[in-house]
Tab-separated table of C-alpha atoms and ligand atoms in Angstrom:
chain	number	residue	atom	x	y	z
O	17	GLN	CA	73.072	93.943	98.875
O	18	GLN	CA	74.722	95.331	95.718
O	19	SER	CA	71.855	94.053	93.599
O	20	GLU	CA	69.172	95.872	95.560
O	21	ASP	CA	67.713	98.963	93.902
O	22	ILE	CA	68.934	102.340	94.988
O	23	ARG	CA	66.279	104.769	96.267
O	24	VAL	CA	66.528	108.517	95.713
O	25	LEU	CA	63.770	110.998	96.596
O	26	GLY	CA	61.097	108.331	96.571
O	27	SER	CA	62.055	106.633	93.285
O	28	SER	CA	63.960	103.381	92.723
O	29	TYR	CA	66.803	102.898	90.272
O	30	GLY	CA	68.693	99.778	89.281
O	31	ARG	CA	72.339	99.550	90.294
O	32	ASP	CA	75.181	98.776	87.950
O	33	LYS	CA	78.941	99.021	88.033
O	34	TRP	CA	78.721	102.830	87.726
O	35	THR	CA	76.732	103.207	90.949
O	36	ASN	CA	78.828	105.199	93.415
O	37	ALA	CA	76.369	107.542	95.163
O	38	THR	CA	76.789	106.877	98.884
O	39	PRO	CA	73.984	106.934	101.471
O	40	ALA	CA	75.619	110.019	103.028
O	41	ILE	CA	75.230	111.870	99.728
O	42	LEU	CA	71.747	110.578	98.991
O	43	GLU	CA	70.627	111.831	102.389
O	44	LYS	CA	71.537	115.355	101.262
O	45	THR	CA	69.144	115.264	98.292
O	46	GLY	CA	66.259	115.653	100.723
O	47	ARG	CA	67.602	118.601	102.709
O	48	ASP	CA	66.191	121.278	100.424
O	49	LEU	CA	68.148	124.188	101.910
O	50	LEU	CA	66.892	126.558	99.198
O	51	HIS	CA	63.364	126.190	100.549
O	52	HIS	CA	64.079	127.287	104.098
O	53	PRO	CA	63.269	131.001	103.760
O	54	SER	CA	65.627	132.095	106.521
O	55	HIS	CA	68.567	129.999	105.325
O	56	PRO	CA	71.385	132.201	103.937
O	57	LEU	CA	71.402	130.294	100.625
O	58	ALA	CA	67.655	130.801	100.210
O	59	ILE	CA	67.992	134.504	101.058
O	60	LEU	CA	70.705	134.906	98.414
O	61	LYS	CA	68.632	132.957	95.881
O	62	GLU	CA	65.695	135.347	96.405
O	63	LEU	CA	67.963	138.391	96.075
O	64	ILE	CA	69.205	137.145	92.721
O	65	PHE	CA	65.736	136.206	91.506
O	66	LYS	CA	64.676	139.799	92.251
O	67	GLU	CA	67.471	141.133	90.059
O	68	PHE	CA	66.023	139.256	87.071
O	69	PRO	CA	62.313	140.037	87.097
O	70	THR	CA	61.730	139.129	83.449
O	71	PHE	CA	63.202	135.636	83.808
O	72	ALA	CA	61.239	132.507	84.765
O	73	HIS	CA	62.482	131.326	88.171
O	74	TYR	CA	62.995	127.638	88.913
O	75	ASP	CA	64.161	126.254	92.261
O	76	ASN	CA	62.436	122.913	92.530
O	77	ILE	CA	63.826	120.639	89.825
O	78	SER	CA	64.991	117.220	91.021
O	79	PRO	CA	68.772	116.659	91.244
O	80	VAL	CA	68.376	113.244	89.600
O	81	VAL	CA	69.055	113.749	85.891
O	82	SER	CA	70.086	111.591	82.978
O	83	THR	CA	73.690	111.285	81.871
O	84	TYR	CA	72.383	112.714	78.589
O	85	GLN	CA	71.071	115.870	80.289
O	86	ASN	CA	74.155	116.472	82.383
O	87	PHE	CA	76.748	115.794	79.667
O	88	ASP	CA	75.659	114.765	76.147
O	89	SER	CA	73.004	117.465	75.671
O	90	LEU	CA	75.696	120.054	76.383
O	91	GLY	CA	78.254	118.661	73.970
O	92	PHE	CA	80.631	117.020	76.476
O	93	SER	CA	82.860	114.616	74.568
O	94	LYS	CA	82.539	110.916	75.386
O	95	ASP	CA	85.928	110.978	77.120
O	96	HIS	CA	85.503	114.284	78.991
O	97	PRO	CA	87.107	113.893	82.466
O	98	GLY	CA	84.016	115.374	84.158
O	99	ARG	CA	82.139	112.171	83.318
O	100	SER	CA	84.492	109.990	85.315
O	101	VAL	CA	83.187	108.022	88.296
O	102	THR	CA	85.888	109.631	90.396
O	103	ASP	CA	84.304	113.084	89.837
O	104	THR	CA	80.578	112.430	89.490
O	105	TYR	CA	78.006	110.630	91.640
O	106	TYR	CA	76.264	108.075	89.475
O	107	ILE	CA	73.007	106.362	90.400
O	108	ASN	CA	73.738	104.080	87.459
O	109	GLN	CA	75.265	104.463	84.019
O	110	ASP	CA	72.310	106.461	82.651
O	111	THR	CA	71.311	108.393	85.771
O	112	LEU	CA	73.296	110.664	88.062
O	113	LEU	CA	73.143	113.500	90.563
O	114	ARG	CA	73.538	116.651	88.469
O	115	THR	CA	77.015	118.133	88.666
O	116	HIS	CA	75.807	121.547	87.495
O	117	THR	CA	72.589	123.427	86.787
O	118	SER	CA	73.505	123.572	83.079
O	119	ALA	CA	71.989	120.053	82.985
O	120	HIS	CA	68.601	121.773	82.614
O	121	GLN	CA	69.392	124.155	79.750
O	122	LEU	CA	68.123	122.055	76.865
O	123	GLN	CA	65.175	120.616	78.741
O	124	LEU	CA	63.862	124.024	79.845
O	125	LEU	CA	64.308	125.649	76.443
O	126	ALA	CA	62.572	122.716	74.781
O	127	ALA	CA	59.746	122.847	77.334
O	128	GLY	CA	58.980	126.406	76.283
O	129	LYS	CA	59.071	125.520	72.637
O	130	LYS	CA	56.977	122.372	72.897
O	131	ASP	CA	54.751	123.918	75.509
O	132	ASP	CA	55.428	121.268	78.164
O	133	PRO	CA	52.917	122.515	80.766
O	134	GLU	CA	54.129	120.250	83.550
O	135	LEU	CA	57.685	121.511	83.450
O	136	LEU	CA	56.675	125.126	82.795
O	137	ALA	CA	54.389	124.968	85.833
O	138	LEU	CA	57.412	124.403	88.061
O	139	ALA	CA	58.391	128.056	87.589
O	140	ASN	CA	57.638	130.280	90.591
O	141	ASN	CA	56.522	133.177	88.413
O	142	SER	CA	54.855	131.695	85.369
O	143	SER	CA	54.054	134.996	83.675
O	144	ALA	CA	57.610	136.388	83.590
O	145	SER	CA	58.820	134.421	80.581
O	146	PRO	CA	56.017	132.008	79.750
O	147	ARG	CA	57.976	130.210	77.025
O	148	ASN	CA	61.256	130.042	78.955
O	149	GLU	CA	63.058	132.377	76.614
O	150	ARG	CA	64.808	133.618	79.765
O	151	PHE	CA	65.135	131.640	82.924
O	152	LEU	CA	67.071	131.100	86.136
O	153	VAL	CA	67.560	127.755	87.849
O	154	ALA	CA	68.717	127.566	91.462
O	155	ALA	CA	69.557	124.072	92.658
O	156	ASP	CA	71.719	121.711	94.656
O	157	VAL	CA	74.576	120.131	92.656
O	158	TYR	CA	76.871	117.219	93.514
O	159	ARG	CA	80.559	116.640	92.847
O	160	ARG	CA	83.023	114.233	94.362
O	161	ASP	CA	85.647	116.405	95.956
O	162	GLU	CA	88.152	116.821	98.716
O	163	ILE	CA	86.974	117.908	102.149
O	164	ASP	CA	87.868	121.218	103.779
O	165	ALA	CA	86.342	124.533	104.920
O	166	SER	CA	85.501	125.589	101.369
O	167	HIS	CA	84.812	122.264	99.621
O	168	TYR	CA	81.794	120.108	100.177
O	169	PRO	CA	80.442	117.422	97.853
O	170	VAL	CA	77.067	119.175	97.654
O	171	PHE	CA	76.710	122.851	96.845
O	172	HIS	CA	74.295	125.170	95.087
O	173	GLN	CA	74.361	126.901	91.742
O	174	MET	CA	72.328	129.505	89.911
O	175	GLU	CA	72.038	129.099	86.165
O	176	GLY	CA	70.931	131.988	83.974
O	177	VAL	CA	69.860	131.613	80.355
O	178	CYS	CA	68.762	134.478	78.139
O	179	THR	CA	67.786	134.042	74.492
O	180	PHE	CA	66.867	136.473	71.724
O	181	SER	CA	65.444	136.092	68.258
O	182	ARG	CA	67.954	137.128	65.639
O	183	ALA	CA	65.541	139.851	64.532
O	184	GLU	CA	65.430	141.256	68.058
O	185	ILE	CA	69.206	141.454	68.097
O	186	GLN	CA	69.290	143.290	64.797
O	187	LYS	CA	66.901	145.826	66.266
O	188	HIS	CA	69.081	146.274	69.338
O	189	ILE	CA	72.189	146.607	67.226
O	190	ARG	CA	70.507	149.308	65.149
O	191	ASN	CA	69.448	151.156	68.279
O	192	ARG	CA	72.776	150.585	70.016
O	193	ASN	CA	70.856	150.846	73.190
O	194	ILE	CA	71.172	147.929	75.552
O	195	ALA	CA	70.222	150.079	78.524
O	196	ALA	CA	66.707	150.485	77.174
O	197	ASP	CA	66.267	146.745	77.053
O	198	THR	CA	63.495	145.616	79.376
O	199	THR	CA	65.643	142.923	80.934
O	200	SER	CA	68.055	145.355	82.561
O	201	SER	CA	67.518	145.817	86.266
O	202	THR	CA	67.573	149.316	87.623
O	203	GLY	CA	70.493	150.174	89.846
O	204	GLU	CA	69.314	151.470	93.179
O	205	SER	CA	72.660	152.180	94.742
O	206	GLY	CA	74.093	154.484	92.120
O	207	SER	CA	77.459	152.783	92.521
O	208	VAL	CA	79.605	152.386	89.491
O	209	ALA	CA	80.964	149.171	88.105
O	210	LYS	CA	84.109	149.199	86.059
O	211	LEU	CA	84.391	146.785	83.227
O	212	LEU	CA	87.898	145.611	82.548
O	213	ASP	CA	87.689	143.284	79.647
O	214	THR	CA	90.962	141.387	79.488
O	215	THR	CA	89.882	138.741	77.035
O	216	VAL	CA	90.919	138.299	73.497
O	217	ILE	CA	88.430	136.408	71.410
O	218	GLY	CA	90.908	134.263	69.595
O	219	ASP	CA	91.241	131.014	67.748
O	220	ASP	CA	90.799	128.858	70.804
O	221	ASN	CA	87.732	130.693	72.158
O	222	PRO	CA	86.039	131.651	68.943
O	223	VAL	CA	82.801	133.187	67.828
O	224	GLN	CA	80.766	130.241	66.532
O	225	PRO	CA	80.434	129.897	62.767
O	226	GLU	CA	76.639	130.179	63.150
O	227	HIS	CA	76.958	133.666	64.680
O	228	SER	CA	78.013	136.944	63.145
O	229	GLU	CA	80.670	138.940	65.006
O	230	GLU	CA	77.972	141.500	65.690
O	231	GLU	CA	75.578	139.007	67.223
O	232	ALA	CA	78.253	137.478	69.419
O	233	ALA	CA	79.395	140.921	70.552
O	234	PHE	CA	75.840	141.951	71.383
O	235	LEU	CA	75.241	138.778	73.399
O	236	ALA	CA	78.502	139.138	75.297
O	237	ASP	CA	77.851	142.809	76.102
O	238	HIS	CA	74.318	142.151	77.216
O	239	MET	CA	75.393	139.250	79.409
O	240	LYS	CA	78.258	141.139	80.970
O	241	GLN	CA	76.074	144.112	81.733
O	242	MET	CA	73.381	142.053	83.409
O	243	MET	CA	75.826	140.024	85.459
O	244	ASN	CA	77.636	143.145	86.425
O	245	ASN	CA	74.447	144.806	87.630
O	246	MET	CA	73.547	141.806	89.692
O	247	VAL	CA	76.934	141.491	91.353
O	248	VAL	CA	77.091	145.212	92.129
O	249	GLN	CA	73.616	145.161	93.682
O	250	ILE	CA	74.458	142.214	95.881
O	251	LEU	CA	77.906	143.351	96.983
O	252	THR	CA	76.529	146.806	97.758
O	253	LYS	CA	74.053	145.123	100.092
O	254	ALA	CA	76.890	143.144	101.674
O	255	VAL	CA	78.821	146.340	102.405
O	256	ALA	CA	75.719	147.978	103.872
O	257	ALA	CA	75.103	144.955	106.116
O	258	GLN	CA	78.689	144.964	107.364
O	259	LYS	CA	78.449	148.671	108.138
O	260	SER	CA	75.238	148.331	110.078
O	261	THR	CA	76.708	145.576	112.241
O	262	GLY	CA	79.764	147.696	112.961
O	263	ASP	CA	81.996	145.465	110.887
O	264	ALA	CA	83.021	148.420	108.786
O	265	ASP	CA	86.771	147.925	108.899
O	266	ALA	CA	86.474	144.694	106.974
O	267	ALA	CA	84.181	146.389	104.534
O	268	GLY	CA	85.711	149.825	104.263
O	269	SER	CA	82.993	151.469	102.292
O	270	GLN	CA	83.583	149.943	98.932
O	271	THR	CA	81.279	151.447	96.351
O	272	GLU	CA	83.063	150.347	93.195
O	273	PHE	CA	83.363	146.741	92.213
O	274	PRO	CA	85.814	146.283	89.367
O	275	VAL	CA	85.036	143.241	87.310
O	276	ARG	CA	87.267	141.291	84.943
O	277	TRP	CA	86.523	138.601	82.404
O	278	ILE	CA	89.053	135.828	81.936
O	279	ASP	CA	89.034	133.481	78.956
O	280	ALA	CA	87.496	130.156	79.877
O	281	PHE	CA	86.355	126.965	78.176
O	282	PHE	CA	83.106	125.057	78.467
O	283	PRO	CA	81.772	122.484	76.026
O	284	PHE	CA	78.453	124.381	75.842
O	285	THR	CA	79.520	128.010	75.313
O	286	SER	CA	81.831	129.848	72.939
O	287	PRO	CA	83.259	132.339	73.472
O	288	SER	CA	83.374	131.658	77.220
O	289	TRP	CA	84.551	133.622	80.230
O	290	GLU	CA	85.148	133.388	83.944
O	291	MET	CA	83.852	136.483	85.742
O	292	GLU	CA	85.898	137.857	88.615
O	293	VAL	CA	85.115	140.764	90.896
O	294	LEU	CA	87.424	142.723	93.164
O	295	PHE	CA	85.880	142.623	96.615
O	296	GLN	CA	87.712	143.810	99.721
O	297	GLY	CA	91.073	143.494	98.071
O	298	GLU	CA	90.657	140.078	96.499
O	299	TRP	CA	89.668	138.918	93.038
O	300	LEU	CA	86.806	136.502	93.508
O	301	GLU	CA	85.852	134.017	90.896
O	302	ILE	CA	82.113	134.493	90.516
O	303	CYS	CA	81.051	132.295	87.646
O	304	GLY	CA	81.495	130.761	84.244
O	305	CYS	CA	79.530	132.148	81.344
O	306	GLY	CA	79.428	132.577	77.603
O	307	VAL	CA	77.538	132.579	74.344
O	308	MET	CA	75.436	129.397	74.192
O	309	LYS	CA	76.449	126.771	71.665
O	310	GLN	CA	73.994	127.057	68.831
O	311	ALA	CA	73.521	123.280	68.733
O	312	ILE	CA	71.646	123.475	72.053
O	313	LEU	CA	69.137	125.995	70.697
O	314	ASP	CA	68.847	123.994	67.482
O	315	ASP	CA	68.161	120.811	69.469
O	316	ALA	CA	65.536	122.670	71.504
O	317	GLY	CA	63.727	123.489	68.258
O	318	MET	CA	64.684	127.172	68.133
O	319	PRO	CA	67.343	127.621	65.448
O	320	ASP	CA	66.107	131.181	64.940
O	321	ARG	CA	67.214	132.179	68.452
O	322	VAL	CA	70.628	132.807	70.010
O	323	GLY	CA	71.542	133.199	73.666
O	324	TRP	CA	73.976	133.500	76.530
O	325	ALA	CA	74.265	131.527	79.769
O	326	PHE	CA	75.987	131.802	83.125
O	327	GLY	CA	76.303	129.458	86.083
O	328	PHE	CA	77.657	130.366	89.466
O	329	GLY	CA	78.093	128.879	92.883
O	330	LEU	CA	75.943	130.344	95.642
O	331	GLU	CA	78.044	129.240	98.606
O	332	ARG	CA	81.069	131.414	97.909
O	333	LEU	CA	78.969	134.560	97.603
O	334	ALA	CA	76.831	133.627	100.605
O	335	MET	CA	79.960	133.086	102.728
O	336	LEU	CA	81.022	136.625	101.845
O	337	LEU	CA	77.632	138.222	102.272
O	338	PHE	CA	76.933	136.663	105.637
O	339	GLY	CA	80.515	136.288	106.870
O	340	ILE	CA	80.187	132.512	107.138
O	341	PRO	CA	83.668	131.001	107.636
O	342	ASP	CA	83.048	127.316	106.903
O	343	ILE	CA	80.969	125.743	104.151
O	344	ARG	CA	79.771	122.983	106.469
O	345	LEU	CA	77.827	125.542	108.507
O	346	PHE	CA	75.240	125.743	105.719
O	347	TRP	CA	74.274	122.177	106.646
O	348	SER	CA	74.151	122.777	110.383
O	349	SER	CA	70.891	122.473	112.237
O	350	ASP	CA	72.339	124.120	115.340
O	351	PRO	CA	69.869	126.885	116.312
O	352	ARG	CA	72.871	129.104	117.073
O	353	PHE	CA	73.420	129.069	113.312
O	354	THR	CA	69.918	128.818	111.873
O	355	GLY	CA	68.537	131.368	114.335
O	356	GLN	CA	70.801	134.162	113.104
O	357	PHE	CA	69.130	134.826	109.752
O	358	ALA	CA	65.790	136.124	108.542
O	359	PRO	CA	64.123	136.199	105.118
O	360	GLY	CA	65.209	139.115	102.949
O	361	GLN	CA	67.955	140.197	105.343
O	362	ILE	CA	71.705	140.184	105.069
O	363	ASN	CA	73.397	140.227	108.421
O	364	THR	CA	76.852	139.219	109.522
O	365	PHE	CA	77.186	135.831	111.149
O	366	LYS	CA	78.345	135.932	114.758
O	367	PRO	CA	80.594	132.942	115.386
O	368	PHE	CA	79.693	130.828	118.372
O	369	SER	CA	82.228	128.879	120.341
O	370	ARG	CA	83.593	125.988	118.378
O	371	HIS	CA	83.565	122.566	119.799
O	372	PRO	CA	87.008	121.075	120.302
O	373	ALA	CA	88.538	119.370	117.286
O	374	CYS	CA	90.241	116.014	117.297
O	375	THR	CA	92.724	114.807	114.671
O	376	LYS	CA	93.659	111.259	113.749
O	377	ASP	CA	96.264	110.095	111.263
O	378	VAL	CA	96.092	106.987	109.173
O	379	SER	CA	99.040	105.592	107.161
O	380	PHE	CA	98.896	102.860	104.597
O	381	TRP	CA	100.572	101.243	101.599
O	382	LEU	CA	98.718	101.700	98.327
O	383	PRO	CA	97.480	98.580	96.553
O	384	GLU	CA	100.040	97.139	94.162
O	385	SER	CA	97.613	97.596	91.261
O	386	GLY	CA	98.162	101.342	91.760
O	387	ASP	CA	94.390	101.744	91.700
O	388	PHE	CA	93.737	104.342	94.392
O	389	HIS	CA	91.612	107.490	94.022
O	390	GLU	CA	91.670	110.053	96.779
O	391	ASN	CA	87.974	110.857	96.268
O	392	ASP	CA	87.104	107.275	97.207
O	393	LEU	CA	88.788	107.883	100.548
O	394	MET	CA	86.972	111.232	100.943
O	395	ASP	CA	83.579	109.642	100.342
O	396	MET	CA	84.322	106.746	102.620
O	397	VAL	CA	85.313	109.006	105.491
O	398	ARG	CA	82.276	111.186	104.928
O	399	GLU	CA	80.010	108.178	104.775
O	400	ILE	CA	81.285	106.903	108.101
O	401	ALA	CA	81.729	110.196	109.957
O	402	GLY	CA	79.090	112.376	108.280
O	403	ASP	CA	79.489	116.066	109.061
O	404	LEU	CA	81.811	115.251	111.953
O	405	VAL	CA	84.638	115.285	109.456
O	406	GLU	CA	86.004	118.755	108.965
O	407	GLY	CA	88.897	117.950	106.683
O	408	VAL	CA	91.044	115.178	105.253
O	409	LYS	CA	94.545	116.132	104.254
O	410	LEU	CA	97.444	114.285	102.713
O	411	ILE	CA	100.365	114.935	105.063
O	412	ASP	CA	102.947	112.463	103.823
O	413	SER	CA	103.632	110.504	100.690
O	414	PHE	CA	106.686	108.454	99.769
O	415	THR	CA	107.832	105.441	97.817
O	416	HIS	CA	109.983	102.836	99.532
O	417	PRO	CA	113.373	102.810	97.743
O	418	LYS	CA	113.799	99.033	97.953
O	419	THR	CA	110.314	97.565	97.598
O	420	GLY	CA	108.945	100.339	95.366
O	421	LYS	CA	105.783	100.388	97.472
O	422	ALA	CA	103.950	103.718	97.765
O	423	SER	CA	102.835	104.988	101.142
O	424	ARG	CA	100.352	107.700	102.092
O	425	CYS	CA	99.496	109.311	105.371
O	426	TYR	CA	96.250	111.257	105.730
O	427	ARG	CA	95.244	113.442	108.647
O	428	ILE	CA	91.549	113.389	109.413
O	429	ASN	CA	90.229	116.335	111.338
O	430	TYR	CA	87.055	115.586	113.292
O	431	CYS	CA	84.949	118.337	114.775
O	432	SER	CA	81.250	118.882	115.212
O	433	MET	CA	79.432	122.062	114.253
O	434	ASP	CA	76.654	121.286	116.681
O	435	ARG	CA	77.909	119.520	119.798
O	436	ASN	CA	80.760	118.095	121.823
O	437	VAL	CA	82.048	114.758	120.632
O	438	THR	CA	83.734	112.278	122.939
O	439	ASN	CA	87.126	110.786	122.248
O	440	GLU	CA	85.509	107.366	122.422
O	441	GLU	CA	83.083	108.244	119.654
O	442	ILE	CA	85.915	109.441	117.423
O	443	ASN	CA	87.987	106.342	118.148
O	444	THR	CA	85.100	104.153	117.056
O	445	ILE	CA	84.738	106.117	113.842
O	446	GLN	CA	88.457	106.036	113.158
O	447	GLU	CA	88.509	102.267	113.693
O	448	GLN	CA	85.729	101.897	111.111
O	449	VAL	CA	87.652	104.075	108.690
O	450	ARG	CA	90.734	101.903	109.141
O	451	GLN	CA	88.800	98.706	108.525
O	452	ARG	CA	86.899	100.005	105.524
O	453	ILE	CA	89.908	101.390	103.683
O	454	VAL	CA	91.470	97.942	103.924
O	455	SER	CA	88.386	96.033	102.826
O	456	GLN	CA	87.159	98.464	100.178
O	457	LEU	CA	90.176	100.330	98.891
O	458	GLY	CA	92.577	97.402	99.122
O	459	VAL	CA	95.300	99.275	101.012
O	460	THR	CA	97.525	97.807	103.719
O	461	LEU	CA	97.681	99.660	107.014
O	462	ARG	CA	101.129	100.501	108.292
L	2	LIG	N1	78.089	124.816	84.348
L	2	LIG	C1	79.357	125.502	84.463
L	2	LIG	C2	80.050	125.008	85.733
L	2	LIG	O1	79.426	124.437	86.588
L	2	LIG	C3	79.187	126.994	84.527
L	2	LIG	C4	78.626	127.606	83.274
L	2	LIG	C5	77.252	127.756	83.113
L	2	LIG	C6	79.476	128.052	82.267
L	2	LIG	C7	76.739	128.341	81.961
L	2	LIG	C8	78.968	128.636	81.130
L	2	LIG	C9	77.616	128.779	80.990
L	2	LIG	O2	81.247	125.186	85.904
């Protein structure tokens, strides 16, 4: 069975010892949530696309990418932890499910340069930036992770890339007038965003040697302004939606959205930041961003251009906008969920009665080799129970003082988003979990 090819989205790939993508994960590659116009994630995607009218918009690039695209093309070191099989779903050593939309940066820039008509034709709005000098990519991304109300091994990201010729930047610097730039979206709400820049561009987050201080400063300012505009537009809509559904106490009537930029590190940007916005009393991490590594533009055949990039998760913002309390709901096909939303509209989710939950504990001794990765357990449980598993939590961990053996106890929380589950059904699942962790993870049940 291990030698059989693995099929993903209609294509076959050879297996090797890197292969760890489970059937439960592969099933998700076909769900295409971003193409259901009344799905909250698709609504948010469209809202963001609208904020960037001069960018090419991509939302239909396959999640199967090469290891080169996902890591090497972006300058990840050979031993970067993100490459590990415990974090990433591999189809085989050379092919994987993208872990982020940055996987498409080089390919899309190069497509514009080399005039790759097939790839360029995937854009929804081919005239906006015909050579991909500016583009957005919305897509499903895959990461091995723990399971709870805000973590799911598949989620969605929006990548933004904006490049300039060096001559263009000089012109902007002379004019000192970013607001006149055609890429800026016009604010319709009139609300003010405050920029609190807390970062220090220092030795460990430097301007790249290929860039002048001026160029880097222009790119950072331009990026921050555009991201700021977008976030303000969207959060203003969220507040308006909450007001109109009478949910105003949660919303207050926030009209200012302070933003802060925290130093961050990515192999493919420098300097880099994490953007956070103060929304309803909490600092929310919105996205990572920064000045693109010049090597990427050089490799794409455009050494005369410089650029910035951001990448952010759609789920977190969608949960806020629509008041969705659990990330698993995005995958629900219950009409009580899917029926609540309509294209172009932000409205607050009305919770429906939850089906009763059922918890089961499992305790075991770890294998003596010490070779146990929690994410293997997470994937196994998800593979067996599918979306019936709401969470898996470590509740006890100790080492026996005499034998030196290590013990773990995990609590698995089962609950369906869509229907009532019987105790019998859960017992059968739990029994499978118990058998599989013994046979596949080499643990000993207690
Ligand atoms: N790809 C990064 C992530 O998934 C985000 C990012 C995108 C950071 C673009 C900088 C520039 O965490």
